[in-house]
Amino acid sequence: MIGKLTSPSTIKYIMAKYDFKFSIGLGQNFLINEQVVQSIVNGAEISEEDYILEVGPGIGVMTYEMASRAKQVVAVEIDSFLLPVLEETLASFDNVKVINNDILKIDLESIISEEFNNHPPKVVANLPYYITTPIVMKLLEDELPISDIVVMVQKEVADRMMAGPNTKAYGALSVAVQYYSDPEIITVVPKSSFMPQPNVSSSVIRLKIRPSSVDLISKDIFFKTVKDAFSKRRKTLLNALSSGIMQISKDNLKTIFDETGIDPGRRGETLSIEEFALLSNAIAKRSR
Ligand code: SAM
């Protein structure tokens, strides 16, 4: 009989029974703090109507709690050694499916249509730290029908997602996250809430997906502008954009800055999302 999944003795018991060893390479830091599990699940406001997509269930500590509250849970776990464990820990539920795959490779659109019958799921996860940003960016950029993303990430990454102009944490990730969603920190989580303990603190962040707040001529040029503007943080916008991936000539840039009224001597980190939209629309107009 398996005990409480947040208990270190249960985890040790499971490790011995299934000859399981933590893979640091797969970002396996399992939650051992019941209050944190509750605050993630409460933060996602899961009801009986909800469809949940979980990334990396581990031994199923959050999956268990979500399966008891949601309509259906699909959990994608890359580590096949965890499959027999999950079979045991989630045996009492008939609304959970575990898929053994890599979240970055799996076709999420098919999962949403086949498993959830096209109901927009909430993505809820204690993310593996080594690929936090690629996972969040994939979920956002693919513009999948997802209503919310509620995830545990490194505190510093959550701070970057929340940051506004003129702060050190503000960068391409802040703009991308805020282009697609309204981010909100739910709670900060100490290292001691995990086994094994990571080196850094974590935060649970909720991204409420919504239509973008700015009108763009080209999303591609918008994100290229953002990328160039932040790639050399100390450079002025004029220098960053003329030497970046878009290779815009200084003559062209002068017209573009005149048209937008944005000072070319500013740095990228001072621009709001609205100003990035204005600038990238002027660039897009000239590249047609
Ligand atoms: N949800 C569990 C918990 O809170 O205790 C485990 C969280 S642990 C931080 C991250 C989980 O993601 C691990 O189970 C790990 O094996 C899994 N994982 C790592 N890389 C993955 C990937 N590319 N696709 C799917 N799962 C992955």
PDB file of C-alpha atoms and ligand atoms in Angstrom:
ATOM      1  CA  MET A   1       0.000   0.000   0.000  1.00  0.00           C
ATOM      2  CA  ILE A   2       1.439   3.342  -1.097  1.00  0.00           C
ATOM      3  CA  GLY A   3       1.159   6.238   1.360  1.00  0.00           C
ATOM      4  CA  LYS A   4       0.880   9.981   0.816  1.00  0.00           C
ATOM      5  CA  LEU A   5       2.731  10.902  -2.376  1.00  0.00           C
ATOM      6  CA  THR A   6       4.247  14.064  -0.869  1.00  0.00           C
ATOM      7  CA  SER A   7       5.893  12.058   1.882  1.00  0.00           C
ATOM      8  CA  PRO A   8       9.666  11.477   1.443  1.00  0.00           C
ATOM      9  CA  SER A   9       9.243   8.003   2.945  1.00  0.00           C
ATOM     10  CA  THR A  10       6.667   7.146   0.237  1.00  0.00           C
ATOM     11  CA  ILE A  11       9.069   8.351  -2.454  1.00  0.00           C
ATOM     12  CA  LYS A  12      11.858   6.242  -0.941  1.00  0.00           C
ATOM     13  CA  TYR A  13       9.509   3.242  -0.805  1.00  0.00           C
ATOM     14  CA  ILE A  14       8.576   3.715  -4.489  1.00  0.00           C
ATOM     15  CA  MET A  15      12.237   4.094  -5.463  1.00  0.00           C
ATOM     16  CA  ALA A  16      13.120   0.839  -3.756  1.00  0.00           C
ATOM     17  CA  LYS A  17      10.081  -1.072  -5.045  1.00  0.00           C
ATOM     18  CA  TYR A  18      10.540  -0.015  -8.675  1.00  0.00           C
ATOM     19  CA  ASP A  19      14.321   0.334  -8.597  1.00  0.00           C
ATOM     20  CA  PHE A  20      13.796   3.954  -9.631  1.00  0.00           C
ATOM     21  CA  LYS A  21      16.595   6.530  -9.534  1.00  0.00           C
ATOM     22  CA  PHE A  22      16.119  10.280  -9.916  1.00  0.00           C
ATOM     23  CA  SER A  23      17.331  11.590 -13.234  1.00  0.00           C
ATOM     24  CA  ILE A  24      18.789  15.037 -12.660  1.00  0.00           C
ATOM     25  CA  GLY A  25      19.123  15.348 -16.461  1.00  0.00           C
ATOM     26  CA  LEU A  26      15.327  15.067 -16.772  1.00  0.00           C
ATOM     27  CA  GLY A  27      14.772  17.747 -14.122  1.00  0.00           C
ATOM     28  CA  GLN A  28      13.268  15.319 -11.637  1.00  0.00           C
ATOM     29  CA  ASN A  29      12.650  17.341  -8.501  1.00  0.00           C
ATOM     30  CA  PHE A  30       9.504  15.862  -6.969  1.00  0.00           C
ATOM     31  CA  LEU A  31       7.164  17.881  -4.764  1.00  0.00           C
ATOM     32  CA  ILE A  32       7.132  16.892  -1.104  1.00  0.00           C
ATOM     33  CA  ASN A  33       5.089  19.816   0.188  1.00  0.00           C
ATOM     34  CA  GLU A  34       1.360  19.133   0.316  1.00  0.00           C
ATOM     35  CA  GLN A  35       0.519  22.836   0.698  1.00  0.00           C
ATOM     36  CA  VAL A  36       2.347  23.635  -2.540  1.00  0.00           C
ATOM     37  CA  VAL A  37       0.475  20.884  -4.400  1.00  0.00           C
ATOM     38  CA  GLN A  38      -2.764  22.412  -3.115  1.00  0.00           C
ATOM     39  CA  SER A  39      -1.760  25.940  -4.068  1.00  0.00           C
ATOM     40  CA  ILE A  40      -0.932  24.916  -7.663  1.00  0.00           C
ATOM     41  CA  VAL A  41      -4.170  23.001  -8.053  1.00  0.00           C
ATOM     42  CA  ASN A  42      -6.185  25.769  -6.338  1.00  0.00           C
ATOM     43  CA  GLY A  43      -4.375  28.355  -8.480  1.00  0.00           C
ATOM     44  CA  ALA A  44      -5.594  26.520 -11.585  1.00  0.00           C
ATOM     45  CA  GLU A  45      -9.171  26.700 -10.224  1.00  0.00           C
ATOM     46  CA  ILE A  46      -9.886  23.155 -11.351  1.00  0.00           C
ATOM     47  CA  SER A  47     -13.534  22.148 -11.488  1.00  0.00           C
ATOM     48  CA  GLU A  48     -15.410  19.025 -12.618  1.00  0.00           C
ATOM     49  CA  GLU A  49     -15.776  20.566 -16.070  1.00  0.00           C
ATOM     50  CA  ASP A  50     -12.040  20.965 -16.631  1.00  0.00           C
ATOM     51  CA  TYR A  51      -9.730  19.115 -18.994  1.00  0.00           C
ATOM     52  CA  ILE A  52      -6.141  19.083 -17.774  1.00  0.00           C
ATOM     53  CA  LEU A  53      -2.912  18.524 -19.643  1.00  0.00           C
ATOM     54  CA  GLU A  54      -0.048  17.816 -17.261  1.00  0.00           C
ATOM     55  CA  VAL A  55       3.617  17.886 -18.270  1.00  0.00           C
ATOM     56  CA  GLY A  56       5.839  15.491 -16.318  1.00  0.00           C
ATOM     57  CA  PRO A  57       3.624  13.814 -13.710  1.00  0.00           C
ATOM     58  CA  GLY A  58       6.617  12.199 -11.947  1.00  0.00           C
ATOM     59  CA  ILE A  59       5.093   9.764  -9.435  1.00  0.00           C
ATOM     60  CA  GLY A  60       1.698  11.434  -9.873  1.00  0.00           C
ATOM     61  CA  VAL A  61       1.515  13.736  -6.856  1.00  0.00           C
ATOM     62  CA  MET A  62      -0.291  16.547  -8.725  1.00  0.00           C
ATOM     63  CA  THR A  63      -1.993  14.171 -11.156  1.00  0.00           C
ATOM     64  CA  TYR A  64      -3.721  12.430  -8.224  1.00  0.00           C
ATOM     65  CA  GLU A  65      -5.074  15.688  -6.835  1.00  0.00           C
ATOM     66  CA  MET A  66      -6.165  16.948 -10.268  1.00  0.00           C
ATOM     67  CA  ALA A  67      -7.830  13.662 -11.264  1.00  0.00           C
ATOM     68  CA  SER A  68      -9.998  13.869  -8.162  1.00  0.00           C
ATOM     69  CA  ARG A  69     -11.192  17.361  -9.141  1.00  0.00           C
ATOM     70  CA  ALA A  70     -11.203  17.498 -12.968  1.00  0.00           C
ATOM     71  CA  LYS A  71     -13.219  15.846 -15.720  1.00  0.00           C
ATOM     72  CA  GLN A  72     -10.164  14.389 -17.395  1.00  0.00           C
ATOM     73  CA  VAL A  73      -6.385  14.477 -17.091  1.00  0.00           C
ATOM     74  CA  VAL A  74      -3.806  13.621 -19.731  1.00  0.00           C
ATOM     75  CA  ALA A  75      -0.253  13.524 -18.400  1.00  0.00           C
ATOM     76  CA  VAL A  76       2.783  13.401 -20.704  1.00  0.00           C
ATOM     77  CA  GLU A  77       5.847  11.820 -19.078  1.00  0.00           C
ATOM     78  CA  ILE A  78       9.125  11.230 -20.902  1.00  0.00           C
ATOM     79  CA  ASP A  79      10.632   8.782 -18.399  1.00  0.00           C
ATOM     80  CA  SER A  80       9.353   5.272 -19.100  1.00  0.00           C
ATOM     81  CA  PHE A  81      10.663   4.082 -15.708  1.00  0.00           C
ATOM     82  CA  LEU A  82       7.833   6.093 -14.117  1.00  0.00           C
ATOM     83  CA  LEU A  83       5.043   4.351 -16.055  1.00  0.00           C
ATOM     84  CA  PRO A  84       4.605   1.343 -13.717  1.00  0.00           C
ATOM     85  CA  VAL A  85       4.770   3.716 -10.743  1.00  0.00           C
ATOM     86  CA  LEU A  86       2.000   5.897 -12.193  1.00  0.00           C
ATOM     87  CA  GLU A  87      -0.068   2.825 -12.953  1.00  0.00           C
ATOM     88  CA  GLU A  88      -0.038   2.006  -9.256  1.00  0.00           C
ATOM     89  CA  THR A  89      -0.404   5.525  -7.811  1.00  0.00           C
ATOM     90  CA  LEU A  90      -3.257   6.489 -10.160  1.00  0.00           C
ATOM     91  CA  ALA A  91      -4.981   3.081 -10.207  1.00  0.00           C
ATOM     92  CA  SER A  92      -8.137   4.395  -8.515  1.00  0.00           C
ATOM     93  CA  PHE A  93      -8.959   6.825 -11.363  1.00  0.00           C
ATOM     94  CA  ASP A  94     -10.585   6.135 -14.704  1.00  0.00           C
ATOM     95  CA  ASN A  95     -10.241   9.730 -15.966  1.00  0.00           C
ATOM     96  CA  VAL A  96      -6.436   9.780 -16.276  1.00  0.00           C
ATOM     97  CA  LYS A  97      -4.293   8.831 -19.238  1.00  0.00           C
ATOM     98  CA  VAL A  98      -0.502   8.802 -19.100  1.00  0.00           C
ATOM     99  CA  ILE A  99       1.302   9.203 -22.419  1.00  0.00           C
ATOM    100  CA  ASN A 100       4.967   8.239 -22.567  1.00  0.00           C
ATOM    101  CA  ASN A 101       6.447  10.930 -24.788  1.00  0.00           C
ATOM    102  CA  ASP A 102       8.503  14.111 -24.958  1.00  0.00           C
ATOM    103  CA  ILE A 103       6.290  17.167 -24.526  1.00  0.00           C
ATOM    104  CA  LEU A 104       8.424  19.089 -27.025  1.00  0.00           C
ATOM    105  CA  LYS A 105       7.904  16.456 -29.718  1.00  0.00           C
ATOM    106  CA  ILE A 106       4.338  15.331 -29.189  1.00  0.00           C
ATOM    107  CA  ASP A 107       1.541  16.698 -31.383  1.00  0.00           C
ATOM    108  CA  LEU A 108      -0.508  18.608 -28.823  1.00  0.00           C
ATOM    109  CA  GLU A 109      -3.154  19.623 -31.319  1.00  0.00           C
ATOM    110  CA  SER A 110      -4.024  15.954 -31.892  1.00  0.00           C
ATOM    111  CA  ILE A 111      -4.120  15.320 -28.141  1.00  0.00           C
ATOM    112  CA  ILE A 112      -6.525  18.203 -27.651  1.00  0.00           C
ATOM    113  CA  SER A 113      -8.781  17.010 -30.445  1.00  0.00           C
ATOM    114  CA  GLU A 114      -8.561  13.275 -29.757  1.00  0.00           C
ATOM    115  CA  GLU A 115      -8.360  13.119 -25.967  1.00  0.00           C
ATOM    116  CA  PHE A 116     -10.322  16.255 -25.058  1.00  0.00           C
ATOM    117  CA  ASN A 117     -12.725  16.345 -27.985  1.00  0.00           C
ATOM    118  CA  ASN A 118     -11.452  19.881 -28.712  1.00  0.00           C
ATOM    119  CA  HIS A 119     -12.292  21.244 -25.252  1.00  0.00           C
ATOM    120  CA  PRO A 120      -9.564  23.784 -24.391  1.00  0.00           C
ATOM    121  CA  PRO A 121      -7.523  22.292 -21.544  1.00  0.00           C
ATOM    122  CA  LYS A 122      -5.631  23.971 -18.745  1.00  0.00           C
ATOM    123  CA  VAL A 123      -1.957  23.059 -18.736  1.00  0.00           C
ATOM    124  CA  VAL A 124      -0.814  22.442 -15.167  1.00  0.00           C
ATOM    125  CA  ALA A 125       2.695  21.285 -14.308  1.00  0.00           C
ATOM    126  CA  ASN A 126       5.732  21.346 -12.106  1.00  0.00           C
ATOM    127  CA  LEU A 127       7.979  21.826 -15.120  1.00  0.00           C
ATOM    128  CA  PRO A 128      11.392  20.217 -15.596  1.00  0.00           C
ATOM    129  CA  TYR A 129      13.730  23.209 -15.209  1.00  0.00           C
ATOM    130  CA  TYR A 130      16.074  22.351 -18.056  1.00  0.00           C
ATOM    131  CA  ILE A 131      13.369  23.031 -20.667  1.00  0.00           C
ATOM    132  CA  THR A 132      10.955  25.429 -18.943  1.00  0.00           C
ATOM    133  CA  THR A 133      11.201  28.208 -21.511  1.00  0.00           C
ATOM    134  CA  PRO A 134      10.976  25.965 -24.626  1.00  0.00           C
ATOM    135  CA  ILE A 135       7.873  24.260 -23.171  1.00  0.00           C
ATOM    136  CA  VAL A 136       6.119  27.525 -22.292  1.00  0.00           C
ATOM    137  CA  MET A 137       7.067  29.058 -25.646  1.00  0.00           C
ATOM    138  CA  LYS A 138       5.800  26.002 -27.546  1.00  0.00           C
ATOM    139  CA  LEU A 139       2.483  26.167 -25.691  1.00  0.00           C
ATOM    140  CA  LEU A 140       2.139  29.881 -26.446  1.00  0.00           C
ATOM    141  CA  GLU A 141       3.554  30.122 -29.967  1.00  0.00           C
ATOM    142  CA  ASP A 142       1.633  27.190 -31.387  1.00  0.00           C
ATOM    143  CA  GLU A 143      -1.524  29.142 -30.481  1.00  0.00           C
ATOM    144  CA  LEU A 144      -3.187  25.961 -29.272  1.00  0.00           C
ATOM    145  CA  PRO A 145      -6.666  26.198 -27.816  1.00  0.00           C
ATOM    146  CA  ILE A 146      -5.456  26.328 -24.200  1.00  0.00           C
ATOM    147  CA  SER A 147      -7.203  28.510 -21.613  1.00  0.00           C
ATOM    148  CA  ASP A 148      -4.544  28.705 -18.898  1.00  0.00           C
ATOM    149  CA  ILE A 149      -1.011  27.628 -18.157  1.00  0.00           C
ATOM    150  CA  VAL A 150      -0.308  27.159 -14.442  1.00  0.00           C
ATOM    151  CA  VAL A 151       3.253  26.078 -13.907  1.00  0.00           C
ATOM    152  CA  MET A 152       6.015  25.868 -11.373  1.00  0.00           C
ATOM    153  CA  VAL A 153       9.185  27.389 -12.795  1.00  0.00           C
ATOM    154  CA  GLN A 154      12.433  28.773 -11.397  1.00  0.00           C
ATOM    155  CA  LYS A 155      11.658  31.976  -9.493  1.00  0.00           C
ATOM    156  CA  GLU A 156      13.979  33.951 -11.731  1.00  0.00           C
ATOM    157  CA  VAL A 157      12.159  32.730 -14.868  1.00  0.00           C
ATOM    158  CA  ALA A 158       8.773  33.669 -13.382  1.00  0.00           C
ATOM    159  CA  ASP A 159      10.166  37.121 -12.556  1.00  0.00           C
ATOM    160  CA  ARG A 160      11.294  37.505 -16.181  1.00  0.00           C
ATOM    161  CA  MET A 161       7.832  36.521 -17.432  1.00  0.00           C
ATOM    162  CA  MET A 162       6.254  39.203 -15.207  1.00  0.00           C
ATOM    163  CA  ALA A 163       8.783  41.998 -15.786  1.00  0.00           C
ATOM    164  CA  GLY A 164       7.961  45.351 -17.381  1.00  0.00           C
ATOM    165  CA  PRO A 165      10.140  47.888 -19.260  1.00  0.00           C
ATOM    166  CA  ASN A 166      13.164  49.494 -17.595  1.00  0.00           C
ATOM    167  CA  THR A 167      13.835  46.567 -15.290  1.00  0.00           C
ATOM    168  CA  LYS A 168      16.731  44.136 -15.392  1.00  0.00           C
ATOM    169  CA  ALA A 169      14.438  41.126 -15.731  1.00  0.00           C
ATOM    170  CA  TYR A 170      12.598  42.563 -18.774  1.00  0.00           C
ATOM    171  CA  GLY A 171      13.493  40.777 -22.001  1.00  0.00           C
ATOM    172  CA  ALA A 172      12.248  38.800 -24.993  1.00  0.00           C
ATOM    173  CA  LEU A 173      10.574  36.244 -22.684  1.00  0.00           C
ATOM    174  CA  SER A 174       8.600  38.992 -20.883  1.00  0.00           C
ATOM    175  CA  VAL A 175       7.351  40.412 -24.182  1.00  0.00           C
ATOM    176  CA  ALA A 176       6.423  36.984 -25.585  1.00  0.00           C
ATOM    177  CA  VAL A 177       4.560  35.872 -22.445  1.00  0.00           C
ATOM    178  CA  GLN A 178       2.733  39.203 -22.139  1.00  0.00           C
ATOM    179  CA  TYR A 179       1.896  39.232 -25.844  1.00  0.00           C
ATOM    180  CA  TYR A 180      -0.067  35.987 -25.438  1.00  0.00           C
ATOM    181  CA  SER A 181      -1.263  36.136 -21.839  1.00  0.00           C
ATOM    182  CA  ASP A 182      -1.763  37.934 -18.536  1.00  0.00           C
ATOM    183  CA  PRO A 183       0.793  36.485 -16.110  1.00  0.00           C
ATOM    184  CA  GLU A 184       0.244  36.349 -12.353  1.00  0.00           C
ATOM    185  CA  ILE A 185       2.489  34.881  -9.644  1.00  0.00           C
ATOM    186  CA  ILE A 186       0.509  32.560  -7.406  1.00  0.00           C
ATOM    187  CA  THR A 187       3.158  31.718  -4.847  1.00  0.00           C
ATOM    188  CA  VAL A 188       6.904  31.512  -4.252  1.00  0.00           C
ATOM    189  CA  VAL A 189       8.131  28.042  -3.299  1.00  0.00           C
ATOM    190  CA  PRO A 190      11.256  27.323  -1.224  1.00  0.00           C
ATOM    191  CA  LYS A 191      13.827  24.727  -2.340  1.00  0.00           C
ATOM    192  CA  SER A 192      12.947  22.569   0.672  1.00  0.00           C
ATOM    193  CA  SER A 193       9.624  21.661  -0.990  1.00  0.00           C
ATOM    194  CA  PHE A 194      11.357  19.289  -3.417  1.00  0.00           C
ATOM    195  CA  MET A 195      13.180  15.985  -3.363  1.00  0.00           C
ATOM    196  CA  PRO A 196      15.960  16.121  -4.366  1.00  0.00           C
ATOM    197  CA  GLN A 197      16.361  19.811  -3.523  1.00  0.00           C
ATOM    198  CA  PRO A 198      17.182  22.075  -6.469  1.00  0.00           C
ATOM    199  CA  ASN A 199      19.690  24.926  -6.104  1.00  0.00           C
ATOM    200  CA  VAL A 200      17.162  27.696  -6.629  1.00  0.00           C
ATOM    201  CA  SER A 201      13.747  28.814  -5.405  1.00  0.00           C
ATOM    202  CA  SER A 202      10.676  28.416  -7.568  1.00  0.00           C
ATOM    203  CA  SER A 203       7.445  30.254  -8.279  1.00  0.00           C
ATOM    204  CA  VAL A 204       4.064  29.083  -9.421  1.00  0.00           C
ATOM    205  CA  ILE A 205       2.897  31.332 -12.230  1.00  0.00           C
ATOM    206  CA  ARG A 206      -0.469  31.447 -13.962  1.00  0.00           C
ATOM    207  CA  LEU A 207      -0.643  32.623 -17.572  1.00  0.00           C
ATOM    208  CA  LYS A 208      -4.192  33.473 -18.558  1.00  0.00           C
ATOM    209  CA  ILE A 209      -4.257  33.129 -22.341  1.00  0.00           C
ATOM    210  CA  ARG A 210      -6.058  35.921 -24.187  1.00  0.00           C
ATOM    211  CA  PRO A 211      -6.071  37.513 -27.646  1.00  0.00           C
ATOM    212  CA  SER A 212      -3.107  39.813 -28.106  1.00  0.00           C
ATOM    213  CA  SER A 213      -3.512  43.379 -26.890  1.00  0.00           C
ATOM    214  CA  VAL A 214      -1.644  44.831 -29.906  1.00  0.00           C
ATOM    215  CA  ASP A 215      -2.397  44.787 -33.641  1.00  0.00           C
ATOM    216  CA  LEU A 216       0.466  43.540 -35.776  1.00  0.00           C
ATOM    217  CA  ILE A 217       1.126  43.576 -39.505  1.00  0.00           C
ATOM    218  CA  SER A 218       3.535  40.678 -39.063  1.00  0.00           C
ATOM    219  CA  LYS A 219       3.985  38.564 -35.943  1.00  0.00           C
ATOM    220  CA  ASP A 220       7.228  37.266 -37.414  1.00  0.00           C
ATOM    221  CA  ILE A 221       8.681  40.778 -37.769  1.00  0.00           C
ATOM    222  CA  PHE A 222       7.399  41.750 -34.297  1.00  0.00           C
ATOM    223  CA  PHE A 223       9.301  38.889 -32.652  1.00  0.00           C
ATOM    224  CA  LYS A 224      12.396  39.496 -34.806  1.00  0.00           C
ATOM    225  CA  THR A 225      12.339  43.154 -33.717  1.00  0.00           C
ATOM    226  CA  VAL A 226      12.074  42.095 -30.069  1.00  0.00           C
ATOM    227  CA  LYS A 227      14.865  39.549 -30.497  1.00  0.00           C
ATOM    228  CA  ASP A 228      17.192  42.067 -32.149  1.00  0.00           C
ATOM    229  CA  ALA A 229      16.371  44.791 -29.625  1.00  0.00           C
ATOM    230  CA  PHE A 230      17.310  42.576 -26.677  1.00  0.00           C
ATOM    231  CA  SER A 231      20.172  40.621 -28.236  1.00  0.00           C
ATOM    232  CA  LYS A 232      22.678  43.344 -27.415  1.00  0.00           C
ATOM    233  CA  ARG A 233      21.161  44.948 -24.363  1.00  0.00           C
ATOM    234  CA  ARG A 234      23.692  47.766 -24.145  1.00  0.00           C
ATOM    235  CA  LYS A 235      23.260  48.848 -27.754  1.00  0.00           C
ATOM    236  CA  THR A 236      20.906  51.582 -28.889  1.00  0.00           C
ATOM    237  CA  LEU A 237      17.908  50.471 -30.925  1.00  0.00           C
ATOM    238  CA  LEU A 238      19.501  51.967 -34.043  1.00  0.00           C
ATOM    239  CA  ASN A 239      22.653  49.868 -33.656  1.00  0.00           C
ATOM    240  CA  ALA A 240      20.867  46.721 -32.477  1.00  0.00           C
ATOM    241  CA  LEU A 241      18.419  46.724 -35.395  1.00  0.00           C
ATOM    242  CA  SER A 242      20.981  47.557 -38.065  1.00  0.00           C
ATOM    243  CA  SER A 243      23.276  44.726 -36.974  1.00  0.00           C
ATOM    244  CA  GLY A 244      20.588  42.171 -36.092  1.00  0.00           C
ATOM    245  CA  ILE A 245      18.908  39.324 -37.964  1.00  0.00           C
ATOM    246  CA  MET A 246      16.834  41.701 -40.077  1.00  0.00           C
ATOM    247  CA  GLN A 247      19.901  43.702 -41.245  1.00  0.00           C
ATOM    248  CA  ILE A 248      17.910  46.915 -41.765  1.00  0.00           C
ATOM    249  CA  SER A 249      20.008  49.726 -43.240  1.00  0.00           C
ATOM    250  CA  LYS A 250      20.539  52.820 -41.076  1.00  0.00           C
ATOM    251  CA  ASP A 251      18.873  54.949 -43.757  1.00  0.00           C
ATOM    252  CA  ASN A 252      15.749  52.828 -43.624  1.00  0.00           C
ATOM    253  CA  LEU A 253      15.845  52.823 -39.856  1.00  0.00           C
ATOM    254  CA  LYS A 254      16.001  56.614 -39.752  1.00  0.00           C
ATOM    255  CA  THR A 255      12.712  56.814 -41.720  1.00  0.00           C
ATOM    256  CA  ILE A 256      11.176  54.103 -39.544  1.00  0.00           C
ATOM    257  CA  PHE A 257      12.108  55.889 -36.290  1.00  0.00           C
ATOM    258  CA  ASP A 258      10.894  59.235 -37.680  1.00  0.00           C
ATOM    259  CA  GLU A 259       7.587  57.666 -38.579  1.00  0.00           C
ATOM    260  CA  THR A 260       7.051  56.089 -35.154  1.00  0.00           C
ATOM    261  CA  GLY A 261       8.391  58.963 -33.074  1.00  0.00           C
ATOM    262  CA  ILE A 262      10.547  56.487 -31.126  1.00  0.00           C
ATOM    263  CA  ASP A 263      14.013  57.812 -30.284  1.00  0.00           C
ATOM    264  CA  PRO A 264      16.622  55.566 -32.036  1.00  0.00           C
ATOM    265  CA  GLY A 265      19.014  56.277 -29.159  1.00  0.00           C
ATOM    266  CA  ARG A 266      16.844  54.373 -26.699  1.00  0.00           C
ATOM    267  CA  ARG A 267      17.636  50.820 -25.665  1.00  0.00           C
ATOM    268  CA  GLY A 268      15.312  47.891 -26.325  1.00  0.00           C
ATOM    269  CA  GLU A 269      14.692  47.343 -22.625  1.00  0.00           C
ATOM    270  CA  THR A 270      12.873  50.710 -22.397  1.00  0.00           C
ATOM    271  CA  LEU A 271      10.196  49.819 -24.978  1.00  0.00           C
ATOM    272  CA  SER A 272       6.705  48.745 -23.992  1.00  0.00           C
ATOM    273  CA  ILE A 273       4.899  46.028 -25.961  1.00  0.00           C
ATOM    274  CA  GLU A 274       2.821  48.762 -27.641  1.00  0.00           C
ATOM    275  CA  GLU A 275       6.029  50.529 -28.758  1.00  0.00           C
ATOM    276  CA  PHE A 276       7.487  47.248 -30.056  1.00  0.00           C
ATOM    277  CA  ALA A 277       4.265  46.808 -32.056  1.00  0.00           C
ATOM    278  CA  LEU A 278       4.507  50.345 -33.445  1.00  0.00           C
ATOM    279  CA  LEU A 279       8.142  49.872 -34.414  1.00  0.00           C
ATOM    280  CA  SER A 280       7.690  46.424 -35.946  1.00  0.00           C
ATOM    281  CA  ASN A 281       4.636  47.598 -37.931  1.00  0.00           C
ATOM    282  CA  ALA A 282       6.715  50.435 -39.422  1.00  0.00           C
ATOM    283  CA  ILE A 283       9.462  47.901 -40.288  1.00  0.00           C
ATOM    284  CA  ALA A 284       6.884  45.516 -41.776  1.00  0.00           C
ATOM    285  CA  LYS A 285       5.423  48.297 -43.959  1.00  0.00           C
ATOM    286  CA  ARG A 286       8.827  49.062 -45.448  1.00  0.00           C
ATOM    287  CA  SER A 287       9.704  45.428 -46.088  1.00  0.00           C
ATOM    288  CA  ARG A 288       6.610  44.737 -48.220  1.00  0.00           C
TER     289      ARG A 288
HETATM  290  N1  SAM B   1       4.956  16.498 -11.287  1.00  0.00           N
HETATM  291  C1  SAM B   1       5.941  15.831 -10.469  1.00  0.00           C
HETATM  292  C2  SAM B   1       6.045  16.513  -9.125  1.00  0.00           C
HETATM  293  O1  SAM B   1       5.594  17.673  -9.021  1.00  0.00           O
HETATM  294  O2  SAM B   1       6.552  15.923  -8.182  1.00  0.00           O
HETATM  295  C3  SAM B   1       7.305  15.798 -11.143  1.00  0.00           C
HETATM  296  C4  SAM B   1       7.876  17.140 -11.542  1.00  0.00           C
HETATM  297  S1  SAM B   1       9.552  17.094 -12.077  1.00  0.00           S
HETATM  298  C5  SAM B   1      10.037  18.753 -11.721  1.00  0.00           C
HETATM  299  C6  SAM B   1       9.499  17.130 -13.840  1.00  0.00           C
HETATM  300  C7  SAM B   1       8.915  15.888 -14.524  1.00  0.00           C
HETATM  301  O3  SAM B   1       8.965  16.108 -15.952  1.00  0.00           O
HETATM  302  C8  SAM B   1       9.692  14.608 -14.289  1.00  0.00           C
HETATM  303  O4  SAM B   1       8.792  13.564 -14.022  1.00  0.00           O
HETATM  304  C9  SAM B   1      10.428  14.342 -15.617  1.00  0.00           C
HETATM  305  O5  SAM B   1      10.693  12.980 -15.868  1.00  0.00           O
HETATM  306  C10 SAM B   1       9.447  14.940 -16.605  1.00  0.00           C
HETATM  307  N2  SAM B   1      10.040  15.385 -17.889  1.00  0.00           N
HETATM  308  C11 SAM B   1      11.275  15.856 -18.111  1.00  0.00           C
HETATM  309  N3  SAM B   1      11.457  16.188 -19.404  1.00  0.00           N
HETATM  310  C12 SAM B   1      10.275  15.931 -20.033  1.00  0.00           C
HETATM  311  C13 SAM B   1       9.817  16.062 -21.377  1.00  0.00           C
HETATM  312  N4  SAM B   1      10.613  16.543 -22.337  1.00  0.00           N
HETATM  313  N5  SAM B   1       8.553  15.668 -21.674  1.00  0.00           N
HETATM  314  C14 SAM B   1       7.727  15.181 -20.699  1.00  0.00           C
HETATM  315  N6  SAM B   1       8.101  15.040 -19.399  1.00  0.00           N
HETATM  316  C15 SAM B   1       9.350  15.408 -19.060  1.00  0.00           C
END
